[in-house]
Amino acid sequence: MKHAILITAYKDIPNLVELVSGFDDNYEIYIHLDTKVYLHERLYQFIEQLPQVKKVGRIYSINWGGRSHIDAILWLCRQALKNTSEEVQYFHLLSGGDLLIKRTKDFCRYFDNHAGKNFLDYFSLPYKGWAGGGLNRLAWRHPIDRLNLHDCWQNAVYNRYMGMQMKYGITRDLPEFIVYGGSSWWSLTREAVSYICANHNYKGWYERLEDTFAPDEMYVQTLLLNSPLRETIVNNNLRHILWEYRNGNCPAVLDKNDISSLLMSEAMFARKVDSCISSELITFFNEFRK
């Protein structure tokens, strides 16, 4: 069995190169680069020519929290399905800030032993861990694909627009099916990825996610938990994520102090890492996997 690695990247290109270089010929890699990211042509060609890399695309401009991230994910899924052989049975969605923390033999053995299972985090909405139970992500309009929330002026426009909706009670109807949320990152079978692509707009679900906040944290969960594949899903995305503020970010940017916990983790991947802050951690696992 082989594996397809699907990567959405928008910054820290040095770590992307480290991540891709860590996979051997048991993996086929597909990468989507945010069009807003500057990448020198020589570096772009270098990534394209890495032996495991099958396709690199710069198709979508992705705003944090917008539906454009789903577009990039669907593009990656379709490219991988079209270009991989039937030998590739698992597809793993990563960001450019992820790190492989298992040796290839252990990684492959795990999925051989759990063949047919799909790994993603999920919970039904409303969920107490999300503000407003998460339903306000759907009920209000969030024009994030047209506004960059990392820009101060555009963020102010967004907040004013949201305030008007709250003040006047302007809401949209919720879907008539159960909505599920969870982490954006997953490890899915070929059957599940094929189902997502074939049913990407199940009951208008993709269209309904326009102007929805962080829809990539609901899209796949809702499709698969409302599908015939429901019984194949394991509520675990096999990612080690530390939900605390550290190294300037939440979830934490992991560093050398996390090595012991990562070695004991059942996760296949760790996130987030940074090529500078996490350099010793990355070097350790690059050596560990040899």
GROMACS .gro file of N, CA and C in nm, residues 177-265:
model
  267
  177PHE      N    1  -2.989   1.903   0.759
  177PHE     CA    2  -2.920   1.782   0.804
  177PHE      C    3  -2.827   1.817   0.919
  178ILE      N    4  -2.777   1.714   0.989
  178ILE     CA    5  -2.688   1.737   1.103
  178ILE      C    6  -2.553   1.787   1.051
  179VAL      N    7  -2.505   1.895   1.113
  179VAL     CA    8  -2.375   1.951   1.078
  179VAL      C    9  -2.273   1.906   1.181
  180TYR      N   10  -2.156   1.865   1.132
  180TYR     CA   11  -2.048   1.820   1.219
  180TYR      C   12  -1.927   1.911   1.200
  181GLY      N   13  -1.850   1.927   1.307
  181GLY     CA   14  -1.728   2.006   1.300
  181GLY      C   15  -1.610   1.923   1.347
  182GLY      N   16  -1.491   1.984   1.338
  182GLY     CA   17  -1.369   1.917   1.382
  182GLY      C   18  -1.247   1.977   1.315
  183SER      N   19  -1.134   1.914   1.334
  183SER     CA   20  -1.009   1.962   1.275
  183SER      C   21  -1.012   1.950   1.123
  184SER      N   22  -0.945   2.042   1.057
  184SER     CA   23  -0.939   2.042   0.909
  184SER      C   24  -0.857   1.926   0.853
  185TRP      N   25  -0.773   1.865   0.935
  185TRP     CA   26  -0.670   1.773   0.885
  185TRP      C   27  -0.713   1.629   0.908
  186TRP      N   28  -0.687   1.541   0.811
  186TRP     CA   29  -0.740   1.406   0.816
  186TRP      C   30  -0.651   1.308   0.739
  187SER      N   31  -0.679   1.180   0.763
  187SER     CA   32  -0.619   1.069   0.687
  187SER      C   33  -0.734   0.979   0.643
  188LEU      N   34  -0.761   0.976   0.512
  188LEU     CA   35  -0.880   0.911   0.459
  188LEU      C   36  -0.845   0.809   0.352
  189THR      N   37  -0.932   0.710   0.339
  189THR     CA   38  -0.916   0.609   0.235
  189THR      C   39  -0.946   0.666   0.097
  190ARG      N   40  -0.902   0.592  -0.003
  190ARG     CA   41  -0.932   0.630  -0.141
  190ARG      C   42  -1.084   0.636  -0.162
  191GLU      N   43  -1.156   0.541  -0.102
  191GLU     CA   44  -1.301   0.538  -0.115
  191GLU      C   45  -1.364   0.665  -0.058
  192ALA      N   46  -1.315   0.712   0.057
  192ALA     CA   47  -1.372   0.831   0.119
  192ALA      C   48  -1.341   0.956   0.037
  193VAL      N   49  -1.217   0.968  -0.012
  193VAL     CA   50  -1.181   1.085  -0.092
  193VAL      C   51  -1.260   1.086  -0.223
  194SER      N   52  -1.281   0.969  -0.282
  194SER     CA   53  -1.362   0.959  -0.403
  194SER      C   54  -1.506   1.002  -0.375
  195TYR      N   55  -1.558   0.961  -0.259
  195TYR     CA   56  -1.695   0.999  -0.221
  195TYR      C   57  -1.705   1.151  -0.206
  196ILE      N   58  -1.607   1.213  -0.141
  196ILE     CA   59  -1.609   1.359  -0.121
  196ILE      C   60  -1.613   1.430  -0.256
  197CYS      N   61  -1.528   1.387  -0.349
  197CYS     CA   62  -1.523   1.455  -0.479
  197CYS      C   63  -1.651   1.434  -0.559
  198ALA      N   64  -1.708   1.314  -0.551
  198ALA     CA   65  -1.830   1.283  -0.626
  198ALA      C   66  -1.953   1.351  -0.567
  199ASN      N   67  -1.947   1.382  -0.437
  199ASN     CA   68  -2.063   1.438  -0.367
  199ASN      C   69  -2.028   1.571  -0.301
  200HIS      N   70  -1.941   1.648  -0.366
  200HIS     CA   71  -1.886   1.767  -0.301
  200HIS      C   72  -1.992   1.870  -0.266
  201ASN      N   73  -2.106   1.866  -0.337
  201ASN     CA   74  -2.212   1.963  -0.308
  201ASN      C   75  -2.338   1.891  -0.257
  202TYR      N   76  -2.319   1.789  -0.174
  202TYR     CA   77  -2.428   1.711  -0.115
  202TYR      C   78  -2.535   1.803  -0.056
  203LYS      N   79  -2.657   1.793  -0.111
  203LYS     CA   80  -2.771   1.874  -0.066
  203LYS      C   81  -2.737   2.023  -0.060
  204GLY      N   82  -2.653   2.069  -0.153
  204GLY     CA   83  -2.614   2.210  -0.158
  204GLY      C   84  -2.515   2.251  -0.051
  205TRP      N   85  -2.445   2.153   0.012
  205TRP     CA   86  -2.358   2.181   0.126
  205TRP      C   87  -2.242   2.274   0.089
  206TYR      N   88  -2.174   2.247  -0.023
  206TYR     CA   89  -2.063   2.334  -0.063
  206TYR      C   90  -2.112   2.476  -0.087
  207GLU      N   91  -2.221   2.490  -0.161
  207GLU     CA   92  -2.275   2.624  -0.190
  207GLU      C   93  -2.314   2.696  -0.062
  208ARG      N   94  -2.371   2.621   0.033
  208ARG     CA   95  -2.417   2.682   0.158
  208ARG      C   96  -2.301   2.735   0.242
  209LEU      N   97  -2.181   2.688   0.217
  209LEU     CA   98  -2.066   2.730   0.296
  209LEU      C   99  -2.005   2.861   0.249
  210GLU      N  100  -2.062   2.922   0.145
  210GLU     CA  101  -2.017   3.056   0.108
  210GLU      C  102  -2.047   3.151   0.224
  211ASP      N  103  -1.953   3.240   0.253
  211ASP     CA  104  -1.967   3.337   0.364
  211ASP      C  105  -1.990   3.268   0.498
  212THR      N  106  -1.925   3.153   0.517
  212THR     CA  107  -1.929   3.082   0.644
  212THR      C  108  -1.790   3.089   0.706
  213PHE      N  109  -1.783   3.104   0.839
  213PHE     CA  110  -1.655   3.114   0.906
  213PHE      C  111  -1.589   2.977   0.921
  214ALA      N  112  -1.465   2.966   0.875
  214ALA     CA  113  -1.385   2.843   0.885
  214ALA      C  114  -1.462   2.719   0.841
  215PRO      N  115  -1.518   2.719   0.720
  215PRO     CA  116  -1.597   2.604   0.676
  215PRO      C  117  -1.515   2.477   0.655
  216ASP      N  118  -1.382   2.492   0.642
  216ASP     CA  119  -1.298   2.372   0.628
  216ASP      C  120  -1.299   2.288   0.755
  217GLU      N  121  -1.348   2.345   0.867
  217GLU     CA  122  -1.360   2.270   0.991
  217GLU      C  123  -1.497   2.203   1.005
  218MET      N  124  -1.576   2.207   0.898
  218MET     CA  125  -1.708   2.142   0.898
  218MET      C  126  -1.733   2.061   0.772
  219TYR      N  127  -1.667   2.095   0.664
  219TYR     CA  128  -1.702   2.044   0.532
  219TYR      C  129  -1.692   1.892   0.521
  220VAL      N  130  -1.574   1.837   0.543
  220VAL     CA  131  -1.553   1.692   0.527
  220VAL      C  132  -1.628   1.614   0.633
  221GLN      N  133  -1.625   1.663   0.757
  221GLN     CA  134  -1.697   1.594   0.865
  221GLN      C  135  -1.845   1.576   0.830
  222THR      N  136  -1.908   1.682   0.783
  222THR     CA  137  -2.051   1.677   0.754
  222THR      C  138  -2.080   1.586   0.635
  223LEU      N  139  -1.996   1.590   0.533
  223LEU     CA  140  -2.015   1.501   0.418
  223LEU      C  141  -2.006   1.355   0.460
  224LEU      N  142  -1.901   1.319   0.533
  224LEU     CA  143  -1.877   1.177   0.563
  224LEU      C  144  -1.967   1.123   0.674
  225LEU      N  145  -2.000   1.206   0.773
  225LEU     CA  146  -2.087   1.157   0.882
  225LEU      C  147  -2.232   1.145   0.837
  226ASN      N  148  -2.267   1.205   0.724
  226ASN     CA  149  -2.400   1.189   0.665
  226ASN      C  150  -2.396   1.093   0.545
  227SER      N  151  -2.293   1.011   0.537
  227SER     CA  152  -2.274   0.925   0.421
  227SER      C  153  -2.278   0.778   0.461
  228PRO      N  154  -2.282   0.687   0.362
  228PRO     CA  155  -2.274   0.542   0.392
  228PRO      C  156  -2.142   0.500   0.455
  229LEU      N  157  -2.041   0.589   0.455
  229LEU     CA  158  -1.910   0.557   0.512
  229LEU      C  159  -1.901   0.589   0.661
  230ARG      N  160  -2.009   0.633   0.718
  230ARG     CA  161  -2.009   0.677   0.858
  230ARG      C  162  -1.945   0.572   0.951
  231GLU      N  163  -1.976   0.446   0.932
  231GLU     CA  164  -1.929   0.343   1.025
  231GLU      C  165  -1.779   0.314   1.011
  232THR      N  166  -1.716   0.368   0.908
  232THR     CA  167  -1.572   0.347   0.890
  232THR      C  168  -1.489   0.453   0.959
  233ILE      N  169  -1.553   0.554   1.017
  233ILE     CA  170  -1.481   0.670   1.068
  233ILE      C  171  -1.437   0.650   1.212
  234VAL      N  172  -1.309   0.676   1.235
  234VAL     CA  173  -1.251   0.674   1.370
  234VAL      C  174  -1.233   0.820   1.413
  235ASN      N  175  -1.285   0.853   1.531
  235ASN     CA  176  -1.281   0.993   1.578
  235ASN      C  177  -1.143   1.027   1.634
  236ASN      N  178  -1.047   1.033   1.543
  236ASN     CA  179  -0.908   1.061   1.576
  236ASN      C  180  -0.837   1.093   1.446
  237ASN      N  181  -0.781   1.214   1.435
  237ASN     CA  182  -0.715   1.247   1.308
  237ASN      C  183  -0.565   1.217   1.307
  238LEU      N  184  -0.515   1.156   1.415
  238LEU     CA  185  -0.376   1.111   1.422
  238LEU      C  186  -0.276   1.226   1.410
  239ARG      N  187  -0.318   1.345   1.459
  239ARG     CA  188  -0.230   1.462   1.463
  239ARG      C  189  -0.205   1.501   1.608
  240HIS      N  190  -0.081   1.530   1.641
  240HIS     CA  191  -0.046   1.578   1.774
  240HIS      C  192  -0.050   1.730   1.770
  241ILE      N  193  -0.150   1.788   1.836
  241ILE     CA  194  -0.170   1.932   1.839
  241ILE      C  195  -0.181   1.974   1.985
  242LEU      N  196  -0.106   2.074   2.025
  242LEU     CA  197  -0.106   2.121   2.163
  242LEU      C  198  -0.185   2.251   2.170
  243TRP      N  199  -0.305   2.242   2.230
  243TRP     CA  200  -0.395   2.357   2.232
  243TRP      C  201  -0.365   2.448   2.352
  244GLU      N  202  -0.254   2.519   2.338
  244GLU     CA  203  -0.217   2.622   2.435
  244GLU      C  204  -0.139   2.730   2.361
  245TYR      N  205  -0.126   2.847   2.424
  245TYR     CA  206  -0.052   2.956   2.361
  245TYR      C  207   0.096   2.943   2.398
  246ARG      N  208   0.179   2.920   2.298
  246ARG     CA  209   0.323   2.909   2.322
  246ARG      C  210   0.396   2.941   2.194
  247ASN      N  211   0.510   3.004   2.206
  247ASN     CA  212   0.591   3.044   2.090
  247ASN      C  213   0.513   3.131   1.993
  248GLY      N  214   0.427   3.217   2.053
  248GLY     CA  215   0.355   3.317   1.973
  248GLY      C  216   0.235   3.267   1.899
  249ASN      N  217   0.184   3.151   1.935
  249ASN     CA  218   0.072   3.097   1.859
  249ASN      C  219  -0.011   3.002   1.944
  250CYS      N  220  -0.139   2.992   1.910
  250CYS     CA  221  -0.228   2.888   1.963
  250CYS      C  222  -0.305   2.828   1.846
  251PRO      N  223  -0.290   2.697   1.818
  251PRO     CA  224  -0.214   2.598   1.896
  251PRO      C  225  -0.065   2.628   1.898
  252ALA      N  226   0.002   2.573   1.999
  252ALA     CA  227   0.144   2.602   2.021
  252ALA      C  228   0.229   2.565   1.902
  253VAL      N  229   0.330   2.646   1.875
  253VAL     CA  230   0.436   2.606   1.784
  253VAL      C  231   0.529   2.516   1.864
  254LEU      N  232   0.544   2.393   1.822
  254LEU     CA  233   0.619   2.293   1.897
  254LEU      C  234   0.769   2.318   1.884
  255ASP      N  235   0.843   2.277   1.988
  255ASP     CA  236   0.988   2.295   1.986
  255ASP      C  237   1.056   2.174   2.050
  256LYS      N  238   1.184   2.184   2.078
  256LYS     CA  239   1.262   2.069   2.127
  256LYS      C  240   1.208   2.014   2.258
  257ASN      N  241   1.137   2.097   2.335
  257ASN     CA  242   1.080   2.051   2.462
  257ASN      C  243   0.966   1.951   2.443
  258ASP      N  244   0.919   1.937   2.321
  258ASP     CA  245   0.808   1.846   2.291
  258ASP      C  246   0.855   1.711   2.238
  259ILE      N  247   0.984   1.690   2.226
  259ILE     CA  248   1.034   1.567   2.166
  259ILE      C  249   0.984   1.443   2.240
  260SER      N  250   0.994   1.442   2.371
  260SER     CA  251   0.955   1.323   2.448
  260SER      C  252   0.808   1.290   2.429
  261SER      N  253   0.721   1.391   2.437
  261SER     CA  254   0.578   1.366   2.422
  261SER      C  255   0.544   1.320   2.281
  262LEU      N  256   0.616   1.369   2.182
  262LEU     CA  257   0.591   1.327   2.044
  262LEU      C  258   0.635   1.182   2.022
  263LEU      N  259   0.744   1.143   2.084
  263LEU     CA  260   0.790   1.004   2.071
  263LEU      C  261   0.689   0.906   2.132
  264MET      N  262   0.617   0.950   2.234
  264MET     CA  263   0.519   0.864   2.299
  264MET      C  264   0.380   0.874   2.237
  265SER      N  265   0.361   0.969   2.149
  265SER     CA  266   0.230   0.992   2.090
  265SER      C  267   0.193   0.885   1.989
   0.00000   0.00000   0.00000
